[in-house]
CSV table of C-alpha atoms (C1' of nucleotides) in Angstrom, one decimal:
chain,number,residue,atom,x,y,z
A,1,MET,CA,0.0,0.0,0.0
A,2,ILE,CA,1.4,3.4,-1.0
A,3,TYR,CA,0.9,6.5,1.1
A,4,SER,CA,1.6,10.1,0.2
A,5,LYS,CA,4.2,10.3,3.0
A,6,PRO,CA,6.1,7.3,4.3
A,7,ASN,CA,5.8,8.6,7.9
A,8,ASP,CA,3.0,11.0,8.7
A,9,GLY,CA,4.4,12.6,11.8
A,10,PRO,CA,4.4,11.1,15.2
A,11,GLY,CA,2.4,8.0,15.6
A,12,ALA,CA,1.5,6.1,12.5
A,13,ALA,CA,-1.2,4.8,10.3
A,14,HIS,CA,-3.5,3.7,13.2
A,15,ASP,CA,-3.3,7.2,14.6
A,16,ARG,CA,-4.5,8.7,11.4
A,17,VAL,CA,-7.4,6.3,11.3
A,18,TYR,CA,-8.2,6.9,14.9
A,19,ARG,CA,-8.2,10.6,14.5
A,20,ALA,CA,-10.5,10.5,11.5
A,21,LEU,CA,-13.0,8.2,13.2
A,22,ARG,CA,-12.9,10.1,16.4
A,23,THR,CA,-13.6,13.4,14.6
A,24,ARG,CA,-16.5,11.8,12.7
A,25,ILE,CA,-18.0,10.4,15.8
A,26,MET,CA,-17.6,13.5,18.0
A,27,HIS,CA,-19.2,15.7,15.3
A,28,GLY,CA,-22.2,13.4,14.9
A,29,ASP,CA,-21.3,12.2,11.5
A,30,ILE,CA,-22.3,8.7,12.4
A,31,ALA,CA,-25.8,7.8,13.5
A,32,PRO,CA,-26.4,5.9,16.8
A,33,GLY,CA,-26.4,2.1,16.4
A,34,GLN,CA,-24.4,2.2,13.2
A,35,ALA,CA,-22.1,-0.9,12.9
A,36,LEU,CA,-18.5,-0.8,12.0
A,37,THR,CA,-16.3,-3.7,10.9
A,38,LEU,CA,-12.6,-4.0,11.1
A,39,ARG,CA,-12.2,-4.9,7.4
A,40,GLY,CA,-14.6,-2.2,6.4
A,41,VAL,CA,-12.7,0.5,8.3
A,42,GLY,CA,-9.4,-0.9,7.0
A,43,ARG,CA,-10.6,-0.8,3.4
A,44,GLU,CA,-12.0,2.7,3.8
A,45,TYR,CA,-8.7,4.1,5.0
A,46,GLY,CA,-6.4,1.9,2.9
A,47,VAL,CA,-4.8,0.0,5.8
A,48,SER,CA,-4.9,-3.6,7.0
A,49,MET,CA,-6.9,-5.0,9.8
A,50,THR,CA,-4.2,-4.2,12.4
A,51,PRO,CA,-4.4,-0.4,12.5
A,52,ALA,CA,-8.2,-0.6,12.0
A,53,ARG,CA,-8.5,-2.8,15.0
A,54,GLU,CA,-6.3,-0.6,17.2
A,55,SER,CA,-8.2,2.5,16.3
A,56,ILE,CA,-11.6,0.9,16.9
A,57,ARG,CA,-10.5,-0.7,20.2
A,58,ARG,CA,-9.1,2.6,21.4
A,59,LEU,CA,-12.4,4.3,20.7
A,60,VAL,CA,-14.2,1.5,22.5
A,61,ALA,CA,-11.9,2.1,25.5
A,62,GLU,CA,-12.9,5.7,25.4
A,63,GLY,CA,-16.6,4.9,25.3
A,64,ALA,CA,-17.1,6.2,21.8
A,65,LEU,CA,-18.0,2.9,20.4
A,66,PHE,CA,-20.0,0.0,21.9
A,67,LEU,CA,-18.6,-3.5,21.8
A,68,SER,CA,-21.2,-6.3,21.8
A,69,SER,CA,-20.6,-9.5,23.5
A,70,SER,CA,-19.8,-11.2,20.2
A,71,GLY,CA,-17.1,-8.6,19.4
A,72,ARG,CA,-19.1,-6.5,17.0
A,73,VAL,CA,-18.7,-2.8,17.4
A,74,SER,CA,-21.2,-0.1,16.7
A,75,THR,CA,-21.8,3.5,17.8
A,76,PRO,CA,-23.8,3.4,21.0
A,77,GLU,CA,-27.5,4.0,21.5
A,78,LEU,CA,-27.6,5.7,24.8
A,79,THR,CA,-30.3,5.2,27.4
A,80,ASN,CA,-31.9,8.2,29.0
A,81,GLU,CA,-30.2,7.4,32.3
A,82,ARG,CA,-26.9,7.4,30.6
A,83,ILE,CA,-27.6,10.7,28.8
A,84,GLU,CA,-28.5,12.3,32.1
A,85,GLU,CA,-25.3,11.0,33.7
A,86,LEU,CA,-23.2,12.3,30.8
A,87,ALA,CA,-24.9,15.7,31.0
A,88,ALA,CA,-24.2,15.8,34.7
A,89,LEU,CA,-20.6,15.0,33.9
A,90,ARG,CA,-20.4,17.7,31.3
A,91,SER,CA,-21.8,20.1,33.8
A,92,LEU,CA,-19.3,19.2,36.6
A,93,LEU,CA,-16.3,19.3,34.3
A,94,GLU,CA,-17.1,22.2,32.2
A,95,VAL,CA,-18.2,24.5,35.0
A,96,GLU,CA,-14.9,23.8,36.6
A,97,LEU,CA,-13.0,24.4,33.4
A,98,ALA,CA,-14.7,27.6,32.7
A,99,SER,CA,-14.1,28.8,36.2
A,100,ARG,CA,-10.4,28.1,35.8
A,101,ALA,CA,-10.3,29.8,32.5
A,102,LEU,CA,-12.0,33.0,33.7
A,103,PRO,CA,-8.9,34.7,35.3
A,104,ARG,CA,-7.0,34.2,32.1
A,105,ALA,CA,-9.7,35.2,29.6
A,106,HIS,CA,-8.5,38.4,28.0
A,107,ILE,CA,-10.2,40.4,25.3
A,108,ALA,CA,-8.6,38.5,22.5
A,109,LEU,CA,-10.0,35.3,23.6
A,110,ILE,CA,-13.5,36.8,24.0
A,111,ASP,CA,-13.3,38.2,20.5
A,112,ARG,CA,-12.4,34.8,19.2
A,113,LEU,CA,-15.3,33.2,21.1
A,114,GLN,CA,-17.7,35.8,19.6
A,115,MET,CA,-16.4,34.9,16.1
A,116,ILE,CA,-16.9,31.2,16.7
A,117,ASN,CA,-20.3,31.9,18.1
A,118,SER,CA,-21.4,33.6,14.9
A,119,ALA,CA,-20.3,30.5,13.1
A,120,VAL,CA,-22.5,28.5,15.5
A,121,GLY,CA,-25.4,30.8,14.6
A,122,GLU,CA,-24.7,30.4,10.9
A,123,ALA,CA,-24.7,26.6,11.1
A,124,ALA,CA,-27.9,26.8,13.0
A,125,HIS,CA,-29.5,29.0,10.4
A,126,ASN,CA,-28.5,26.6,7.7
A,127,ARG,CA,-29.8,23.6,9.6
A,128,ASP,CA,-26.3,22.1,9.3
A,129,SER,CA,-26.3,19.7,12.3
A,130,VAL,CA,-22.7,18.5,11.9
A,131,GLY,CA,-21.5,22.1,11.4
A,132,TYR,CA,-23.5,23.2,14.4
A,133,ILE,CA,-22.0,20.5,16.7
A,134,ARG,CA,-18.5,21.2,15.4
A,135,ALA,CA,-18.7,24.9,15.9
A,136,ASN,CA,-20.4,24.5,19.3
A,137,LEU,CA,-17.6,22.2,20.5
A,138,GLU,CA,-15.0,24.5,19.2
A,139,PHE,CA,-16.6,27.3,21.2
A,140,HIS,CA,-16.3,25.3,24.4
A,141,ARG,CA,-12.9,23.9,23.7
A,142,THR,CA,-11.5,27.4,22.9
A,143,LEU,CA,-12.6,28.6,26.3
A,144,TYR,CA,-11.5,25.6,28.2
A,145,LEU,CA,-8.0,25.5,26.6
A,146,ARG,CA,-7.4,28.7,28.7
A,147,ALA,CA,-7.9,26.7,31.9
A,148,GLN,CA,-4.5,25.1,31.4
A,149,ALA,CA,-5.9,21.8,32.7
A,150,PRO,CA,-5.2,19.1,30.0
A,151,ALA,CA,-6.4,16.1,32.0
A,152,MET,CA,-9.7,17.8,32.8
A,153,LEU,CA,-10.1,18.9,29.2
A,154,ALA,CA,-9.4,15.4,28.0
A,155,MET,CA,-12.1,14.0,30.2
A,156,ALA,CA,-14.6,16.6,28.9
A,157,GLU,CA,-13.7,15.6,25.3
A,158,THR,CA,-14.3,12.0,26.2
A,159,VAL,CA,-17.8,12.9,27.3
A,160,TRP,CA,-18.4,14.8,24.1
A,161,LEU,CA,-17.2,11.8,22.2
A,162,GLN,CA,-19.7,9.5,24.0
A,163,LEU,CA,-22.5,12.0,23.2
A,164,GLY,CA,-21.5,12.5,19.6
A,165,PRO,CA,-24.0,10.2,17.8
A,166,THR,CA,-26.8,11.1,20.2
A,167,MET,CA,-26.2,14.9,19.7
A,168,ARG,CA,-26.6,14.3,16.0
A,169,ALA,CA,-29.9,12.6,16.5
A,170,LEU,CA,-31.0,15.4,18.8
A,171,TYR,CA,-30.0,18.4,16.7
A,172,SER,CA,-31.3,17.0,13.5
A,173,ARG,CA,-34.6,16.3,15.2
A,174,LEU,CA,-35.3,19.7,16.6
A,175,ARG,CA,-35.5,22.6,14.1
A,176,ARG,CA,-33.6,25.4,15.8
A,177,THR,CA,-32.4,28.2,13.7
A,178,ASP,CA,-31.4,30.6,16.4
A,179,PRO,CA,-27.9,30.8,17.8
A,180,PRO,CA,-27.6,29.5,21.3
A,181,HIS,CA,-28.8,32.0,23.9
A,182,PHE,CA,-26.5,30.8,26.7
A,183,HIS,CA,-23.3,31.4,24.7
A,184,LYS,CA,-24.1,35.1,24.9
A,185,LEU,CA,-24.5,34.8,28.7
A,186,ILE,CA,-21.1,33.0,28.9
A,187,ILE,CA,-19.5,35.8,26.9
A,188,ALA,CA,-21.1,38.4,29.0
A,189,ALA,CA,-20.0,36.8,32.2
A,190,LEU,CA,-16.5,36.5,30.9
A,191,LYS,CA,-16.4,40.2,30.0
A,192,ALA,CA,-17.7,41.1,33.5
A,193,GLY,CA,-15.4,38.8,35.3
A,194,ASP,CA,-18.5,37.4,37.0
A,195,GLU,CA,-17.6,33.9,38.2
A,196,PRO,CA,-21.0,32.8,39.7
A,197,GLY,CA,-22.7,34.0,36.5
A,198,LEU,CA,-20.2,32.1,34.3
A,199,ARG,CA,-20.8,28.9,36.3
A,200,LEU,CA,-24.5,29.3,35.9
A,201,ALA,CA,-24.3,30.1,32.2
A,202,VAL,CA,-22.1,27.1,31.4
A,203,ARG,CA,-24.3,24.8,33.5
A,204,SER,CA,-27.4,26.0,31.7
A,205,ASP,CA,-25.9,25.8,28.3
A,206,VAL,CA,-24.7,22.2,28.9
A,207,THR,CA,-27.8,21.0,30.5
A,208,HIS,CA,-30.3,22.8,28.3
A,209,GLY,CA,-29.7,20.9,25.0
A,210,LEU,CA,-29.4,17.5,26.6
A,211,ARG,CA,-32.5,17.8,28.8
A,212,MET,CA,-34.9,17.7,25.9
A,213,LEU,CA,-33.9,14.2,25.1
A,214,ALA,CA,-36.2,12.9,27.8
A,215,SER,CA,-39.1,13.3,25.4
B,1,MET,CA,-0.5,-22.4,23.7
B,2,ILE,CA,-2.8,-24.4,26.1
B,3,TYR,CA,-5.1,-22.7,28.6
B,4,SER,CA,-7.0,-24.2,31.5
B,5,LYS,CA,-10.3,-23.2,29.8
B,6,PRO,CA,-10.7,-22.7,26.1
B,7,ASN,CA,-13.0,-19.7,26.5
B,8,ASP,CA,-12.6,-17.8,29.8
B,9,GLY,CA,-15.9,-16.1,29.9
B,10,PRO,CA,-17.0,-13.1,27.8
B,11,GLY,CA,-14.1,-11.4,26.0
B,12,ALA,CA,-11.0,-13.3,25.5
B,13,ALA,CA,-7.3,-13.5,26.2
B,14,HIS,CA,-6.6,-9.9,25.8
B,15,ASP,CA,-9.3,-9.1,28.4
B,16,ARG,CA,-7.6,-11.3,30.9
B,17,VAL,CA,-4.3,-9.6,30.3
B,18,TYR,CA,-5.9,-6.2,30.4
B,19,ARG,CA,-7.6,-6.9,33.7
B,20,ALA,CA,-4.5,-8.2,35.3
B,21,LEU,CA,-2.4,-5.3,34.2
B,22,ARG,CA,-5.1,-2.8,35.1
B,23,THR,CA,-5.4,-4.2,38.6
B,24,ARG,CA,-1.7,-4.1,39.2
B,25,ILE,CA,-1.4,-0.6,38.0
B,26,MET,CA,-4.3,0.7,40.0
B,27,HIS,CA,-3.1,-0.9,43.2
B,28,GLY,CA,0.3,0.6,42.8
B,29,ASP,CA,2.0,-2.7,42.1
B,30,ILE,CA,4.2,-1.0,39.5
B,31,ALA,CA,6.5,1.9,40.2
B,32,PRO,CA,6.3,5.1,38.2
B,33,GLY,CA,8.5,5.1,35.1
B,34,GLN,CA,8.7,1.4,34.8
B,35,ALA,CA,8.9,0.2,31.2
B,36,LEU,CA,6.7,-2.5,29.6
B,37,THR,CA,7.3,-4.3,26.3
B,38,LEU,CA,4.8,-6.1,24.2
B,39,ARG,CA,6.8,-9.3,24.0
B,40,GLY,CA,7.5,-9.1,27.7
B,41,VAL,CA,3.9,-8.8,28.7
B,42,GLY,CA,3.0,-11.5,26.2
B,43,ARG,CA,5.6,-13.9,27.6
B,44,GLU,CA,4.4,-13.1,31.1
B,45,TYR,CA,0.8,-14.0,30.4
B,46,GLY,CA,1.4,-16.8,27.9
B,47,VAL,CA,-0.1,-15.0,24.9
B,48,SER,CA,1.3,-13.7,21.6
B,49,MET,CA,2.0,-10.1,20.9
B,50,THR,CA,-1.5,-9.3,19.6
B,51,PRO,CA,-3.4,-9.6,22.9
B,52,ALA,CA,-0.5,-8.0,24.7
B,53,ARG,CA,-0.6,-5.1,22.3
B,54,GLU,CA,-4.4,-4.6,22.7
B,55,SER,CA,-4.2,-4.6,26.5
B,56,ILE,CA,-1.4,-2.2,26.6
B,57,ARG,CA,-2.9,0.2,24.0
B,58,ARG,CA,-6.1,0.1,25.9
B,59,LEU,CA,-4.4,1.1,29.1
B,60,VAL,CA,-2.6,3.9,27.2
B,61,ALA,CA,-6.0,5.1,25.9
B,62,GLU,CA,-7.2,5.2,29.5
B,63,GLY,CA,-4.1,7.2,30.6
B,64,ALA,CA,-2.8,4.4,32.8
B,65,LEU,CA,0.3,4.0,30.7
B,66,PHE,CA,2.4,6.6,28.9
B,67,LEU,CA,3.4,6.1,25.3
B,68,SER,CA,6.7,7.7,24.3
B,69,SER,CA,7.1,9.2,20.9
B,70,SER,CA,9.1,6.1,19.8
B,71,GLY,CA,6.3,3.8,20.8
B,72,ARG,CA,7.8,2.6,24.0
B,73,VAL,CA,5.3,2.3,26.9
B,74,SER,CA,5.9,2.9,30.5
B,75,THR,CA,4.0,3.7,33.6
B,76,PRO,CA,3.7,7.5,33.8
B,77,GLU,CA,5.7,9.8,36.1
B,78,LEU,CA,3.3,12.5,36.9
B,79,THR,CA,4.2,16.2,37.2
B,80,ASN,CA,2.9,18.1,40.2
B,81,GLU,CA,0.5,20.0,38.0
B,82,ARG,CA,-1.0,16.8,36.7
B,83,ILE,CA,-1.3,15.4,40.2
B,84,GLU,CA,-3.2,18.5,41.3
B,85,GLU,CA,-5.5,18.3,38.3
B,86,LEU,CA,-6.2,14.6,39.0
B,87,ALA,CA,-6.9,15.4,42.6
B,88,ALA,CA,-9.3,18.1,41.6
B,89,LEU,CA,-11.0,15.6,39.3
B,90,ARG,CA,-11.3,13.0,42.1
B,91,SER,CA,-12.8,15.7,44.2
B,92,LEU,CA,-15.3,16.8,41.6
B,93,LEU,CA,-16.4,13.3,40.7
B,94,GLU,CA,-16.3,11.6,44.0
B,95,VAL,CA,-18.1,14.3,45.9
B,96,GLU,CA,-20.9,14.0,43.3
B,97,LEU,CA,-20.9,10.2,43.5
B,98,ALA,CA,-21.1,10.3,47.3
B,99,SER,CA,-23.9,12.8,47.2
B,100,ARG,CA,-25.8,10.6,44.9
B,101,ALA,CA,-25.2,7.5,47.0
B,102,LEU,CA,-26.3,9.2,50.2
B,103,PRO,CA,-30.1,8.7,49.9
B,104,ARG,CA,-29.6,5.0,49.2
B,105,ALA,CA,-27.0,4.4,51.9
B,106,HIS,CA,-28.8,2.0,54.3
B,107,ILE,CA,-27.3,0.5,57.4
B,108,ALA,CA,-26.1,-2.6,55.7
B,109,LEU,CA,-23.9,-0.5,53.4
B,110,ILE,CA,-22.5,1.5,56.3
B,111,ASP,CA,-21.7,-1.7,58.2
B,112,ARG,CA,-19.8,-3.0,55.1
B,113,LEU,CA,-17.9,0.3,54.8
B,114,GLN,CA,-16.9,0.0,58.4
B,115,MET,CA,-15.6,-3.5,57.8
B,116,ILE,CA,-13.6,-2.4,54.8
B,117,ASN,CA,-12.3,0.5,56.8
B,118,SER,CA,-10.9,-1.7,59.4
B,119,ALA,CA,-9.1,-3.6,56.7
B,120,VAL,CA,-7.7,-0.2,55.6
B,121,GLY,CA,-6.5,0.4,59.1
B,122,GLU,CA,-4.9,-3.1,59.3
B,123,ALA,CA,-3.0,-2.6,56.0
B,124,ALA,CA,-1.8,0.8,57.3
B,125,HIS,CA,-0.7,-0.8,60.5
B,126,ASN,CA,1.3,-3.5,58.6
B,127,ARG,CA,2.8,-0.8,56.3
B,128,ASP,CA,1.4,-2.8,53.3
B,129,SER,CA,1.1,0.0,50.7
B,130,VAL,CA,-0.5,-2.2,48.0
B,131,GLY,CA,-3.0,-3.6,50.5
B,132,TYR,CA,-3.7,-0.1,51.8
B,133,ILE,CA,-4.4,1.3,48.3
B,134,ARG,CA,-6.6,-1.7,47.4
B,135,ALA,CA,-8.7,-1.5,50.6
B,136,ASN,CA,-8.9,2.3,50.3
B,137,LEU,CA,-10.2,2.1,46.8
B,138,GLU,CA,-12.6,-0.7,47.7
B,139,PHE,CA,-14.0,1.6,50.4
B,140,HIS,CA,-14.7,4.3,47.9
B,141,ARG,CA,-16.0,2.1,45.2
B,142,THR,CA,-18.4,0.3,47.6
B,143,LEU,CA,-19.9,3.7,48.5
B,144,TYR,CA,-20.0,5.0,45.0
B,145,LEU,CA,-21.6,1.9,43.6
B,146,ARG,CA,-24.7,3.0,45.4
B,147,ALA,CA,-24.9,6.1,43.4
B,148,GLN,CA,-26.2,4.1,40.4
B,149,ALA,CA,-24.1,6.2,38.1
B,150,PRO,CA,-21.9,3.8,36.1
B,151,ALA,CA,-20.4,6.4,33.7
B,152,MET,CA,-19.4,8.6,36.5
B,153,LEU,CA,-17.9,5.7,38.5
B,154,ALA,CA,-16.0,4.6,35.4
B,155,MET,CA,-14.5,8.1,35.1
B,156,ALA,CA,-13.5,8.1,38.8
B,157,GLU,CA,-11.8,4.7,38.3
B,158,THR,CA,-9.9,6.0,35.3
B,159,VAL,CA,-8.5,8.7,37.5
B,160,TRP,CA,-7.5,6.2,40.1
B,161,LEU,CA,-5.8,4.2,37.4
B,162,GLN,CA,-3.8,7.2,36.4
B,163,LEU,CA,-2.8,7.9,40.0
B,164,GLY,CA,-1.9,4.2,40.8
B,165,PRO,CA,1.8,4.2,40.4
B,166,THR,CA,2.1,7.7,42.0
B,167,MET,CA,0.0,6.6,45.0
B,168,ARG,CA,2.4,3.7,45.5
B,169,ALA,CA,5.3,6.1,45.6
B,170,LEU,CA,3.4,8.3,48.0
B,171,TYR,CA,2.2,5.7,50.5
B,172,SER,CA,5.5,3.8,50.6
B,173,ARG,CA,7.3,7.1,51.3
B,174,LEU,CA,5.2,8.3,54.2
B,175,ARG,CA,5.1,6.1,57.3
B,176,ARG,CA,1.5,6.3,58.4
B,177,THR,CA,0.2,3.6,60.6
B,178,ASP,CA,-3.1,5.1,61.6
B,179,PRO,CA,-6.3,4.4,59.7
B,180,PRO,CA,-7.6,7.4,57.6
B,181,HIS,CA,-9.3,9.9,59.8
B,182,PHE,CA,-11.6,11.2,57.0
B,183,HIS,CA,-13.2,7.8,56.4
B,184,LYS,CA,-14.7,8.0,59.9
B,185,LEU,CA,-16.1,11.4,59.0
B,186,ILE,CA,-17.6,9.9,55.8
B,187,ILE,CA,-19.2,7.1,57.8
B,188,ALA,CA,-20.5,9.5,60.4
B,189,ALA,CA,-22.0,11.8,57.7
B,190,LEU,CA,-23.7,8.9,56.1
B,191,LYS,CA,-25.2,7.8,59.3
B,192,ALA,CA,-26.5,11.3,60.0
B,193,GLY,CA,-27.7,11.8,56.5
B,194,ASP,CA,-25.7,15.0,56.5
B,195,GLU,CA,-25.1,15.9,52.9
B,196,PRO,CA,-22.9,19.0,53.3
B,197,GLY,CA,-20.8,17.1,55.8
B,198,LEU,CA,-20.5,14.2,53.5
B,199,ARG,CA,-19.3,16.4,50.6
B,200,LEU,CA,-16.8,18.0,52.8
B,201,ALA,CA,-15.5,14.7,54.3
B,202,VAL,CA,-15.1,13.2,50.8
B,203,ARG,CA,-13.4,16.2,49.4
B,204,SER,CA,-11.0,16.3,52.4
B,205,ASP,CA,-10.2,12.6,52.2
B,206,VAL,CA,-9.5,12.8,48.5
B,207,THR,CA,-7.5,16.0,48.6
B,208,HIS,CA,-5.6,15.3,51.8
B,209,GLY,CA,-3.4,12.4,50.7
B,210,LEU,CA,-2.5,13.9,47.3
B,211,ARG,CA,-1.7,17.3,48.6
B,212,MET,CA,1.4,16.2,50.4
B,213,LEU,CA,3.1,15.3,47.1
B,214,ALA,CA,4.0,18.9,46.5
B,215,SER,CA,7.0,18.4,48.8
C,1,DT,C1',40.7,7.8,31.2
C,2,DC,C1',36.8,9.8,28.8
C,3,DG,C1',34.0,10.3,24.9
C,4,DC,C1',32.3,9.0,20.5
C,5,DC,C1',31.2,5.9,16.6
C,6,DG,C1',29.5,1.8,14.7
C,7,DC,C1',27.4,-2.7,15.2
C,8,DC,C1',24.1,-5.9,17.1
C,9,DT,C1',20.0,-6.6,19.7
C,10,DT,C1',15.6,-5.4,21.1
C,11,DT,C1',11.2,-3.5,20.1
C,12,DG,C1',7.1,-1.6,17.9
C,13,DT,C1',4.3,-1.6,13.4
C,14,DG,C1',1.7,-3.2,9.9
C,15,DA,C1',0.4,-7.2,7.0
C,16,DT,C1',-1.3,-11.7,6.5
C,17,DC,C1',-3.1,-16.2,7.7
C,18,DA,C1',-5.9,-20.0,10.0
C,19,DC,C1',-9.7,-20.8,12.7
C,20,DA,C1',-14.1,-20.6,15.0
C,21,DA,C1',-18.2,-18.4,15.8
C,22,DA,C1',-21.8,-15.4,14.5
C,23,DA,C1',-24.9,-13.6,11.0
C,24,DG,C1',-27.3,-13.6,7.1
C,25,DC,C1',-29.7,-16.1,3.5
C,26,DC,C1',-32.2,-19.1,0.9
C,27,DC,C1',-34.9,-22.9,0.1
C,28,DC,C1',-38.1,-26.2,1.4
C,29,DC,C1',-42.0,-27.8,3.9
C,30,DA,C1',-46.2,-27.4,6.6
D,1,DT,C1',-47.6,-17.8,2.8
D,2,DG,C1',-44.8,-18.0,6.9
D,3,DG,C1',-41.4,-20.2,9.6
D,4,DG,C1',-37.5,-23.2,10.5
D,5,DG,C1',-33.2,-25.6,9.4
D,6,DG,C1',-29.0,-25.9,7.2
D,7,DC,C1',-25.5,-23.8,4.4
D,8,DT,C1',-22.5,-19.9,3.0
D,9,DT,C1',-20.4,-15.7,3.9
D,10,DT,C1',-18.8,-12.4,6.9
D,11,DT,C1',-16.3,-11.1,11.0
D,12,DG,C1',-13.4,-11.0,15.2
D,13,DT,C1',-9.3,-13.3,17.4
D,14,DG,C1',-4.9,-14.7,18.1
D,15,DA,C1',-0.4,-16.1,15.9
D,16,DT,C1',3.4,-15.2,13.1
D,17,DC,C1',6.4,-12.7,10.0
D,18,DA,C1',9.2,-9.0,7.7
D,19,DC,C1',10.9,-4.6,8.3
D,20,DA,C1',12.7,-0.3,10.1
D,21,DA,C1',14.0,2.3,13.8
D,22,DA,C1',15.6,3.0,18.4
D,23,DG,C1',18.6,1.4,22.2
D,24,DG,C1',22.3,-0.5,24.2
D,25,DC,C1',27.0,-1.9,24.4
D,26,DG,C1',31.7,-2.4,23.4
D,27,DG,C1',35.8,-1.0,21.3
D,28,DC,C1',38.7,2.5,19.4
D,29,DG,C1',40.9,6.9,19.4
D,30,DA,C1',42.4,11.3,21.5
DNA sequence: TCGCCGCCTTTGTGATCACAAAAGCCCCCA
DNA sequence: TGGGGGCTTTTGTGATCACAAAGGCGGCGA
């Protein structure tokens, strides 16, 4: 098999496959319950079963994929209990991340958040669920990067990953065309240096979208 | 290669290796910075490189092992910043888990916790670091199982896993022979149904041990 | 005696293969 | 026409191999 580059940076072929699959799952590119096969993934990315297996097993370890008792893997179909739990985890982790980012949030960061937020609004207007999820996650990640807490951010991303397919199902179901209200509250709290307000705004933003899955 | 049983339950050979390694790491059986090799692990557990590789890569994905840029794996040597972050994560997650477990904590559970806690004290008295860590984690897990929050508990265990080798280094360094004081506070708060007290006791217990690593 | 260069060994990576189990499928019969 | 049994294909698992790169070690020179 011929690649464009013999060694694509640190890591290897399985890392490329892993990253591609991870991004697709996190952005909601794959519907819940969709099955994946080792040979299929390998064929799709031009690698043998070995890197495909490593990528898939890694995603299983992170909770992004579900491994049936017979070894078949598929994207998970979450129960309501699990969704509530994951929402609670998002709330716990992201409130803390935002709070830690607050003292370091200068005006340049806030400007960037506002730009990203307009991209969120645009995706919402165009009813582009994948674009909406991607921009929304970028908004949150940009803020949390300032917290200088890599382990915590990694955990938050793991939760996003587990929610990816479900978020797709959610956002394609509800027809929202307005940009998220709570993002504006987050930005306002950042500008004002208002920590309790920021915590509340983040918790509301995180909880709001996921709460309407109980229906 | 001959096994005692052709199919050891759900999963397979790699699952057995994974579980064994995971337990050893979480209990602090392996010192920080210790290197592992695929062929070495395979030889130790009587399997080929494939299951050894899957187990190790899974532990890497969970943060239990560190993967150098050249592909070598070793148990991580945590920086102080990372230890503080992981302690904060433990605090966030475990306070929430304890709080959720409180309404369901009946007398039978409290009795069991007291029994486990005496095992903790005994291990401390015998200066048995691995036994101490194991009993201590069992104390916490027994309580959190009552929270009925599997995703949250899994995250907490992932943090324990990342801290395993470091906890070993910590507990073998300091010569404590007394059972943990905060466990008694946890039990007392559970008996009294005192939620704020429980939150404080859990946070103190989690933070206390890890804080003295800054030295 | 100390440091550096080159060789040999160890190690991870990806590919391929044999095997068994699971899944899907089709045909036949009630 | 609907369901069940058996066959074929698909799929995951573990083993093994070839290869390249990294590591370690010893010897040689200054």
